[in-house]
PDB file of C-alpha atoms in Angstrom:
ATOM      1  CA  MET U1292     123.356  97.468  98.892  1.00 87.00           C
ATOM      2  CA  ILE U1293     122.492  95.115  96.031  1.00 93.00           C
ATOM      3  CA  LYS U1294     123.760  91.528  96.039  1.00 94.00           C
ATOM      4  CA  HIS U1295     123.139  88.707  93.557  1.00 95.00           C
ATOM      5  CA  HIS U1296     122.796  85.078  94.687  1.00 94.00           C
ATOM      6  CA  GLN U1297     123.080  82.396  91.997  1.00 93.00           C
ATOM      7  CA  LEU U1298     121.758  79.065  93.275  1.00 92.00           C
ATOM      8  CA  ASP U1299     121.303  75.767  91.430  1.00 88.00           C
ATOM      9  CA  ASP U1300     117.509  76.020  91.288  1.00 91.00           C
ATOM     10  CA  MET U1301     116.940  79.747  91.671  1.00 94.00           C
ATOM     11  CA  GLU U1302     118.541  83.148  91.272  1.00 95.00           C
ATOM     12  CA  VAL U1303     117.846  85.834  93.863  1.00 97.00           C
ATOM     13  CA  THR U1304     118.868  89.480  93.988  1.00 98.00           C
ATOM     14  CA  SER U1305     118.720  91.259  97.341  1.00 98.00           C
ATOM     15  CA  PHE U1306     118.606  94.925  98.314  1.00 97.00           C
ATOM     16  CA  HIS U1307     119.204  95.930 101.919  1.00 95.00           C
ATOM     17  CA  THR U1308     119.535  99.439 103.329  1.00 91.00           C
ATOM     18  CA  ALA U1309     119.084 101.215 106.649  1.00 87.00           C
ATOM     19  CA  LYS U1310     116.705 104.056 107.351  1.00 83.00           C
ATOM     20  CA  LYS U1311     118.190 107.370 106.296  1.00 81.00           C
ATOM     21  CA  GLY U1312     120.358 108.703 109.111  1.00 74.00           C
ATOM     22  CA  ASN U1313     120.746 105.325 110.882  1.00 80.00           C
ATOM     23  CA  TRP U1314     123.987 103.348 110.948  1.00 76.00           C
ATOM     24  CA  CYS U1315     122.202  99.992 111.254  1.00 91.00           C
ATOM     25  CA  SER U1316     119.097  98.337 109.845  1.00 92.00           C
ATOM     26  CA  GLY U1317     116.338  96.660 111.819  1.00 91.00           C
ATOM     27  CA  ASP U1318     115.728  94.381 108.831  1.00 95.00           C
ATOM     28  CA  ALA U1319     117.581  91.151 108.101  1.00 96.00           C
ATOM     29  CA  TYR U1320     117.297  88.468 105.434  1.00 98.00           C
ATOM     30  CA  TYR U1321     118.473  84.957 104.672  1.00 98.00           C
ATOM     31  CA  ILE U1322     118.951  82.995 101.436  1.00 98.00           C
ATOM     32  CA  SER U1323     120.217  79.411 101.287  1.00 97.00           C
ATOM     33  CA  SER U1324     119.765  76.168  99.371  1.00 96.00           C
ATOM     34  CA  ASP U1325     120.358  72.430  99.542  1.00 95.00           C
ATOM     35  CA  ASP U1326     119.677  69.567  97.137  1.00 93.00           C
ATOM     36  CA  ASP U1327     115.959  69.481  97.998  1.00 95.00           C
ATOM     37  CA  TYR U1328     115.105  73.081  98.861  1.00 96.00           C
ATOM     38  CA  VAL U1329     115.745  76.791  98.560  1.00 97.00           C
ATOM     39  CA  ILE U1330     114.848  79.004 101.503  1.00 98.00           C
ATOM     40  CA  CYS U1331     114.396  82.777 101.621  1.00 98.00           C
ATOM     41  CA  ALA U1332     113.358  84.857 104.624  1.00 99.00           C
ATOM     42  CA  VAL U1333     112.919  88.517 105.510  1.00 98.00           C
ATOM     43  CA  ALA U1334     112.624  89.664 109.135  1.00 98.00           C
ATOM     44  CA  ASP U1335     111.899  93.165 110.405  1.00 97.00           C
ATOM     45  CA  GLY U1336     112.540  94.013 114.046  1.00 95.00           C
ATOM     46  CA  LEU U1337     109.878  96.271 115.502  1.00 94.00           C
ATOM     47  CA  GLY U1338     110.863  99.920 115.318  1.00 86.00           C
ATOM     48  CA  SER U1339     114.368 100.779 114.155  1.00 83.00           C
ATOM     49  CA  GLY U1340     117.911 100.999 115.469  1.00 85.00           C
ATOM     50  CA  GLU U1341     119.979  98.552 117.494  1.00 91.00           C
ATOM     51  CA  GLU U1342     117.153  96.808 119.369  1.00 93.00           C
ATOM     52  CA  ALA U1343     115.306  96.156 116.115  1.00 93.00           C
ATOM     53  CA  MET U1344     118.537  94.857 114.568  1.00 95.00           C
ATOM     54  CA  GLU U1345     119.099  92.510 117.521  1.00 96.00           C
ATOM     55  CA  ALA U1346     115.597  91.050 117.141  1.00 97.00           C
ATOM     56  CA  SER U1347     115.778  90.479 113.386  1.00 97.00           C
ATOM     57  CA  SER U1348     119.327  89.111 113.636  1.00 97.00           C
ATOM     58  CA  ALA U1349     118.219  86.588 116.268  1.00 97.00           C
ATOM     59  CA  VAL U1350     115.525  85.360 113.875  1.00 98.00           C
ATOM     60  CA  ILE U1351     117.961  84.942 110.986  1.00 98.00           C
ATOM     61  CA  ARG U1352     120.507  83.102 113.152  1.00 98.00           C
ATOM     62  CA  CYS U1353     117.756  80.720 114.219  1.00 98.00           C
ATOM     63  CA  ILE U1354     116.763  80.016 110.607  1.00 98.00           C
ATOM     64  CA  GLU U1355     120.397  79.490 109.612  1.00 98.00           C
ATOM     65  CA  GLU U1356     120.890  76.932 112.384  1.00 98.00           C
ATOM     66  CA  HIS U1357     117.699  74.979 111.597  1.00 98.00           C
ATOM     67  CA  GLU U1358     116.990  75.620 107.905  1.00 97.00           C
ATOM     68  CA  ASP U1359     116.444  71.936 107.143  1.00 96.00           C
ATOM     69  CA  GLU U1360     113.356  71.862 109.381  1.00 97.00           C
ATOM     70  CA  SER U1361     109.822  72.541 108.167  1.00 96.00           C
ATOM     71  CA  VAL U1362     108.634  76.109 107.741  1.00 98.00           C
ATOM     72  CA  GLU U1363     106.143  75.639 110.585  1.00 97.00           C
ATOM     73  CA  GLU U1364     108.909  74.444 112.914  1.00 97.00           C
ATOM     74  CA  LEU U1365     111.117  77.360 111.898  1.00 98.00           C
ATOM     75  CA  MET U1366     108.382  79.886 112.633  1.00 98.00           C
ATOM     76  CA  ALA U1367     107.869  78.418 116.105  1.00 97.00           C
ATOM     77  CA  ARG U1368     111.607  78.402 116.831  1.00 98.00           C
ATOM     78  CA  CYS U1369     111.986  82.004 115.670  1.00 98.00           C
ATOM     79  CA  ASN U1370     109.134  83.066 117.909  1.00 98.00           C
ATOM     80  CA  ASN U1371     110.800  81.413 120.897  1.00 97.00           C
ATOM     81  CA  VAL U1372     114.119  83.229 120.426  1.00 97.00           C
ATOM     82  CA  LEU U1373     112.320  86.590 120.484  1.00 97.00           C
ATOM     83  CA  LEU U1374     111.269  86.327 124.119  1.00 96.00           C
ATOM     84  CA  ASN U1375     112.496  89.432 125.989  1.00 93.00           C
ATOM     85  CA  THR U1376     113.291  91.272 122.762  1.00 94.00           C
ATOM     86  CA  ARG U1377     111.446  94.041 120.971  1.00 94.00           C
ATOM     87  CA  GLY U1378     109.869  91.445 118.658  1.00 97.00           C
ATOM     88  CA  ALA U1379     109.796  91.075 114.893  1.00 98.00           C
ATOM     89  CA  VAL U1380     107.675  90.295 111.859  1.00 98.00           C
ATOM     90  CA  LEU U1381     108.776  87.540 109.500  1.00 98.00           C
ATOM     91  CA  THR U1382     108.066  85.851 106.189  1.00 99.00           C
ATOM     92  CA  ILE U1383     109.680  82.553 105.167  1.00 99.00           C
ATOM     93  CA  ILE U1384     109.302  80.910 101.777  1.00 98.00           C
ATOM     94  CA  LYS U1385     110.767  77.490 101.091  1.00 98.00           C
ATOM     95  CA  LEU U1386     110.945  75.966  97.637  1.00 96.00           C
ATOM     96  CA  ASP U1387     110.341  72.220  98.026  1.00 95.00           C
ATOM     97  CA  ILE U1388     112.024  70.912  94.886  1.00 93.00           C
ATOM     98  CA  PRO U1389     110.795  67.262  94.940  1.00 94.00           C
ATOM     99  CA  SER U1390     107.128  68.288  95.340  1.00 94.00           C
ATOM    100  CA  LYS U1391     107.401  71.461  93.215  1.00 93.00           C
ATOM    101  CA  GLU U1392     105.710  73.455  95.953  1.00 96.00           C
ATOM    102  CA  ILE U1393     106.541  76.735  97.616  1.00 96.00           C
ATOM    103  CA  VAL U1394     105.732  76.673 101.329  1.00 98.00           C
ATOM    104  CA  TYR U1395     104.919  80.139 102.675  1.00 98.00           C
ATOM    105  CA  SER U1396     104.480  81.280 106.261  1.00 98.00           C
ATOM    106  CA  ASN U1397     104.195  84.779 107.631  1.00 98.00           C
ATOM    107  CA  ILE U1398     103.359  86.994 110.536  1.00 98.00           C
ATOM    108  CA  GLY U1399     103.203  90.743 110.057  1.00 96.00           C
ATOM    109  CA  ASN U1400     103.718  93.187 107.242  1.00 95.00           C
ATOM    110  CA  ILE U1401     106.372  91.540 105.065  1.00 97.00           C
ATOM    111  CA  GLY U1402     104.948  91.574 101.534  1.00 96.00           C
ATOM    112  CA  CYS U1403     105.165  88.632  99.142  1.00 98.00           C
ATOM    113  CA  ILE U1404     103.877  88.141  95.588  1.00 97.00           C
ATOM    114  CA  PHE U1405     104.489  85.260  93.157  1.00 96.00           C
ATOM    115  CA  TYR U1406     104.300  85.572  89.373  1.00 95.00           C
ATOM    116  CA  PRO U1407     103.826  82.232  87.554  1.00 93.00           C
ATOM    117  CA  PRO U1408     104.908  82.456  83.892  1.00 89.00           C
ATOM    118  CA  SER U1409     101.614  81.042  82.639  1.00 81.00           C
ATOM    119  CA  GLY U1410      99.020  82.648  84.872  1.00 74.00           C
ATOM    120  CA  LYS U1411      97.720  85.236  87.285  1.00 86.00           C
ATOM    121  CA  LEU U1412      99.880  86.547  90.121  1.00 92.00           C
ATOM    122  CA  VAL U1413      99.546  84.840  93.500  1.00 95.00           C
ATOM    123  CA  ARG U1414      99.485  86.970  96.644  1.00 95.00           C
ATOM    124  CA  PRO U1415      99.551  84.735  99.760  1.00 95.00           C
ATOM    125  CA  ILE U1416      97.351  85.767 102.668  1.00 91.00           C
ATOM    126  CA  PRO U1417      99.483  87.321 105.445  1.00 92.00           C
ATOM    127  CA  SER U1418      98.780  86.918 109.165  1.00 95.00           C
ATOM    128  CA  ARG U1419      98.407  89.923 111.422  1.00 94.00           C
ATOM    129  CA  GLY U1420     100.592  90.444 114.451  1.00 95.00           C
ATOM    130  CA  TYR U1421     104.232  89.918 115.307  1.00 97.00           C
ATOM    131  CA  MET U1422     106.544  87.486 117.078  1.00 97.00           C
ATOM    132  CA  SER U1423     107.471  88.220 120.672  1.00 95.00           C
ATOM    133  CA  GLY U1424     107.936  84.844 122.327  1.00 94.00           C
ATOM    134  CA  ARG U1425     104.310  84.509 123.432  1.00 94.00           C
ATOM    135  CA  ARG U1426     102.590  81.276 122.448  1.00 91.00           C
ATOM    136  CA  GLN U1427     100.810  81.403 119.116  1.00 93.00           C
ATOM    137  CA  LYS U1428     100.049  79.172 116.145  1.00 92.00           C
ATOM    138  CA  PHE U1429     101.614  79.745 112.750  1.00 94.00           C
ATOM    139  CA  LYS U1430      99.921  78.768 109.519  1.00 93.00           C
ATOM    140  CA  SER U1431     101.554  77.890 106.222  1.00 96.00           C
ATOM    141  CA  GLN U1432     100.320  77.928 102.645  1.00 97.00           C
ATOM    142  CA  ARG U1433     101.471  75.635  99.840  1.00 96.00           C
ATOM    143  CA  ILE U1434     101.643  76.967  96.311  1.00 94.00           C
ATOM    144  CA  GLN U1435     102.443  74.854  93.262  1.00 93.00           C
ATOM    145  CA  TYR U1436     105.203  76.502  91.251  1.00 92.00           C
ATOM    146  CA  GLU U1437     106.289  76.354  87.635  1.00 90.00           C
ATOM    147  CA  LYS U1438     109.810  76.709  86.307  1.00 89.00           C
ATOM    148  CA  GLY U1439     110.364  80.380  85.618  1.00 91.00           C
ATOM    149  CA  THR U1440     108.097  81.566  88.456  1.00 94.00           C
ATOM    150  CA  THR U1441     109.301  84.880  89.875  1.00 95.00           C
ATOM    151  CA  PHE U1442     108.632  86.518  93.233  1.00 97.00           C
ATOM    152  CA  ILE U1443     109.198  89.650  95.268  1.00 98.00           C
ATOM    153  CA  LEU U1444     109.540  89.603  99.055  1.00 98.00           C
ATOM    154  CA  TYR U1445     109.841  92.969 100.820  1.00 97.00           C
ATOM    155  CA  SER U1446     109.768  94.743 104.169  1.00 95.00           C
ATOM    156  CA  ASP U1447     107.496  97.708 104.805  1.00 91.00           C
ATOM    157  CA  GLY U1448     110.235 100.164 103.876  1.00 89.00           C
ATOM    158  CA  LEU U1449     109.171  99.569 100.267  1.00 93.00           C
ATOM    159  CA  ARG U1450     105.925 101.209  99.264  1.00 90.00           C
ATOM    160  CA  PHE U1451     104.714  98.787  96.626  1.00 91.00           C
ATOM    161  CA  ASP U1452     103.716 100.502  93.392  1.00 90.00           C
ATOM    162  CA  PRO U1453     101.490  98.626  90.903  1.00 90.00           C
ATOM    163  CA  VAL U1454     104.040  99.489  88.202  1.00 90.00           C
ATOM    164  CA  PHE U1455     106.327  96.909  89.855  1.00 92.00           C
ATOM    165  CA  HIS U1456     104.116  94.142  88.433  1.00 92.00           C
ATOM    166  CA  ALA U1457     105.395  95.015  84.959  1.00 90.00           C
ATOM    167  CA  PHE U1458     109.006  94.709  86.164  1.00 92.00           C
ATOM    168  CA  MET U1459     108.320  91.229  87.550  1.00 92.00           C
ATOM    169  CA  ASN U1460     106.417  89.728  84.615  1.00 87.00           C
ATOM    170  CA  GLY U1461     108.788  88.329  82.008  1.00 75.00           C
ATOM    171  CA  MET U1462     111.828  89.982  83.552  1.00 84.00           C
ATOM    172  CA  PRO U1463     115.134  89.283  81.776  1.00 85.00           C
ATOM    173  CA  SER U1464     116.988  88.996  85.099  1.00 92.00           C
ATOM    174  CA  THR U1465     116.385  89.513  88.805  1.00 96.00           C
ATOM    175  CA  GLU U1466     119.164  92.108  88.827  1.00 96.00           C
ATOM    176  CA  LYS U1467     117.474  94.240  86.195  1.00 95.00           C
ATOM    177  CA  ALA U1468     114.081  93.964  87.902  1.00 95.00           C
ATOM    178  CA  MET U1469     115.656  95.008  91.205  1.00 96.00           C
ATOM    179  CA  GLN U1470     117.306  98.025  89.622  1.00 95.00           C
ATOM    180  CA  GLN U1471     113.972  99.073  88.124  1.00 94.00           C
ATOM    181  CA  VAL U1472     112.281  98.816  91.519  1.00 95.00           C
ATOM    182  CA  ILE U1473     115.040 100.785  93.254  1.00 94.00           C
ATOM    183  CA  ASP U1474     115.013 103.481  90.585  1.00 93.00           C
ATOM    184  CA  SER U1475     111.274 103.898  91.198  1.00 90.00           C
ATOM    185  CA  MET U1476     111.627 104.328  94.983  1.00 87.00           C
ATOM    186  CA  THR U1477     111.091 107.839  96.311  1.00 78.00           C
ATOM    187  CA  ASP U1478     110.944 107.275 100.076  1.00 73.00           C
ATOM    188  CA  GLN U1479     113.847 106.123 102.280  1.00 72.00           C
ATOM    189  CA  SER U1480     112.231 106.918 105.623  1.00 75.00           C
ATOM    190  CA  ASP U1481     112.467 103.312 106.862  1.00 83.00           C
ATOM    191  CA  ASP U1482     114.769 100.295 106.757  1.00 89.00           C
ATOM    192  CA  THR U1483     114.191  98.502 103.462  1.00 94.00           C
ATOM    193  CA  THR U1484     114.867  94.931 102.378  1.00 96.00           C
ATOM    194  CA  ILE U1485     113.790  93.461  99.037  1.00 98.00           C
ATOM    195  CA  LEU U1486     114.364  89.996  97.586  1.00 99.00           C
ATOM    196  CA  ILE U1487     113.528  89.340  93.939  1.00 98.00           C
ATOM    197  CA  GLY U1488     113.846  85.727  92.835  1.00 97.00           C
ATOM    198  CA  LYS U1489     113.292  83.526  89.821  1.00 95.00           C
ATOM    199  CA  VAL U1490     112.959  79.750  89.802  1.00 93.00           C
ATOM    200  CA  ALA U1491     115.408  78.364  87.252  1.00 84.00           C
ATOM    201  CA  PRO U1492     113.665  77.817  83.886  1.00 66.00           C
ATOM    202  CA  GLU U1493     113.728  74.485  82.096  1.00 56.00           C
ATOM    203  CA  ASN U1494     116.967  73.928  80.183  1.00 48.00           C
TER     204      ASN U1494
END
């Protein structure tokens, strides 16, 4: 299912679908904004089916309840709620509007690429592993952003094709870029979640 989210400082188009033959998805996502930030997250419960859905949903509920906290605090909270669950992988990006920075934190195989309008793509360094409630430290990266910067955030149900870079660079809209990505997909053997976003350009 494709959904468009028009925010004051960003537009985001989401695509979310369950593994072929499953009634539910083990993936979940969250998009929200306030005066000073925009937050996007994708979580993927380990495996598939109801237990995976319960794990990823617990993560998203936690983010929704505490979205005003720092990305590092959110990662720690999400890890805590996954105790006695199957576990999950997670990426959070938070657009800090006053500082013009994107704060990125990750654990596991949720892909993320940024495309500044005036330069080379930025692929943050992911962290191996997953969240399960056990104690661990979470790192964050800060990336300066420009107006018009675009990004793609995706679970491992999407097999990233280098042709997608062309869809993301100079895209007319996040909706069109999403449709191009979906039309290029050939494999639906896993739950798939994709967020494509664009920081609002200068007026």
